[in-house]
């Protein structure tokens, strides 16, 4: 059974897949963040746009190029099922097409609309080494 790319340790079929297919919604901001990372790994543009807050959603999204190699959740604040908003701080590891390894650290903001969580925006810090 394939492990989920989000690094939860669970199987993809039981972890992020139900979110990506629309079968269920992520119950917390962290679960949504993990599923969005998995969507980047799988280059699932439609899921990324679908889970972007309508106020900040881009028209198009480039998910090509590079390879995502791992996700670490550093911190979460609020973002539980009963909260209206929350933040997740994470580091994502990637390799560029040229073969360079890098990390991206982001402090992301999420909002809940009804029973669904949406990505609003984030402060990104790149790291060349
Ligand atoms: Zn997952």
mmCIF file with all atom_site columns, C-alpha atoms and ligand atoms in Angstrom, residues 4-12 14-17 19 31 34-35 38, ligand 1:
data_model
loop_
_atom_site.group_PDB
_atom_site.id
_atom_site.type_symbol
_atom_site.label_atom_id
_atom_site.label_alt_id
_atom_site.label_comp_id
_atom_site.label_asym_id
_atom_site.label_entity_id
_atom_site.label_seq_id
_atom_site.pdbx_PDB_ins_code
_atom_site.Cartn_x
_atom_site.Cartn_y
_atom_site.Cartn_z
_atom_site.occupancy
_atom_site.B_iso_or_equiv
_atom_site.pdbx_formal_charge
_atom_site.auth_seq_id
_atom_site.auth_comp_id
_atom_site.auth_asym_id
_atom_site.auth_atom_id
_atom_site.pdbx_PDB_model_num
ATOM   1  C  CA  . UNK A 1 4  ? 0.724  9.144  1.585  1.00 0.00 ? 4  UNK A CA  1
ATOM   2  C  CA  . UNK A 1 5  ? 3.088  11.810 0.195  1.00 0.00 ? 5  UNK A CA  1
ATOM   3  C  CA  . UNK A 1 6  ? 2.118  14.155 3.063  1.00 0.00 ? 6  UNK A CA  1
ATOM   4  C  CA  . UNK A 1 7  ? 4.240  12.138 5.483  1.00 0.00 ? 7  UNK A CA  1
ATOM   5  C  CA  . UNK A 1 8  ? 1.453  11.260 7.910  1.00 0.00 ? 8  UNK A CA  1
ATOM   6  C  CA  . UNK A 1 9  ? 2.596  7.651  7.870  1.00 0.00 ? 9  UNK A CA  1
ATOM   7  C  CA  . UNK A 1 10 ? -0.823 6.539  6.695  1.00 0.00 ? 10 UNK A CA  1
ATOM   8  C  CA  . UNK A 1 11 ? -1.752 5.023  3.364  1.00 0.00 ? 11 UNK A CA  1
ATOM   9  C  CA  . UNK A 1 12 ? -2.595 7.466  0.584  1.00 0.00 ? 12 UNK A CA  1
ATOM   10 C  CA  . UNK A 1 14 ? -6.948 6.440  3.735  1.00 0.00 ? 14 UNK A CA  1
ATOM   11 C  CA  . UNK A 1 15 ? -5.224 9.806  4.154  1.00 0.00 ? 15 UNK A CA  1
ATOM   12 C  CA  . UNK A 1 16 ? -5.315 12.529 1.500  1.00 0.00 ? 16 UNK A CA  1
ATOM   13 C  CA  . UNK A 1 17 ? -6.937 10.635 -1.363 1.00 0.00 ? 17 UNK A CA  1
ATOM   14 C  CA  . UNK A 1 19 ? -9.925 14.849 -0.021 1.00 0.00 ? 19 UNK A CA  1
ATOM   15 C  CA  . UNK A 1 31 ? -5.285 18.182 7.239  1.00 0.00 ? 31 UNK A CA  1
ATOM   16 C  CA  . UNK A 1 34 ? -1.263 18.166 4.105  1.00 0.00 ? 34 UNK A CA  1
ATOM   17 C  CA  . UNK A 1 35 ? -3.709 17.343 1.330  1.00 0.00 ? 35 UNK A CA  1
ATOM   18 C  CA  . UNK A 1 38 ? -0.028 15.919 -1.645 1.00 0.00 ? 38 UNK A CA  1
HETATM 19 ZN ZN1 . LIG B 2 .  ? -1.875 12.482 3.476  1.00 0.00 ? 1  LIG B ZN1 1
#
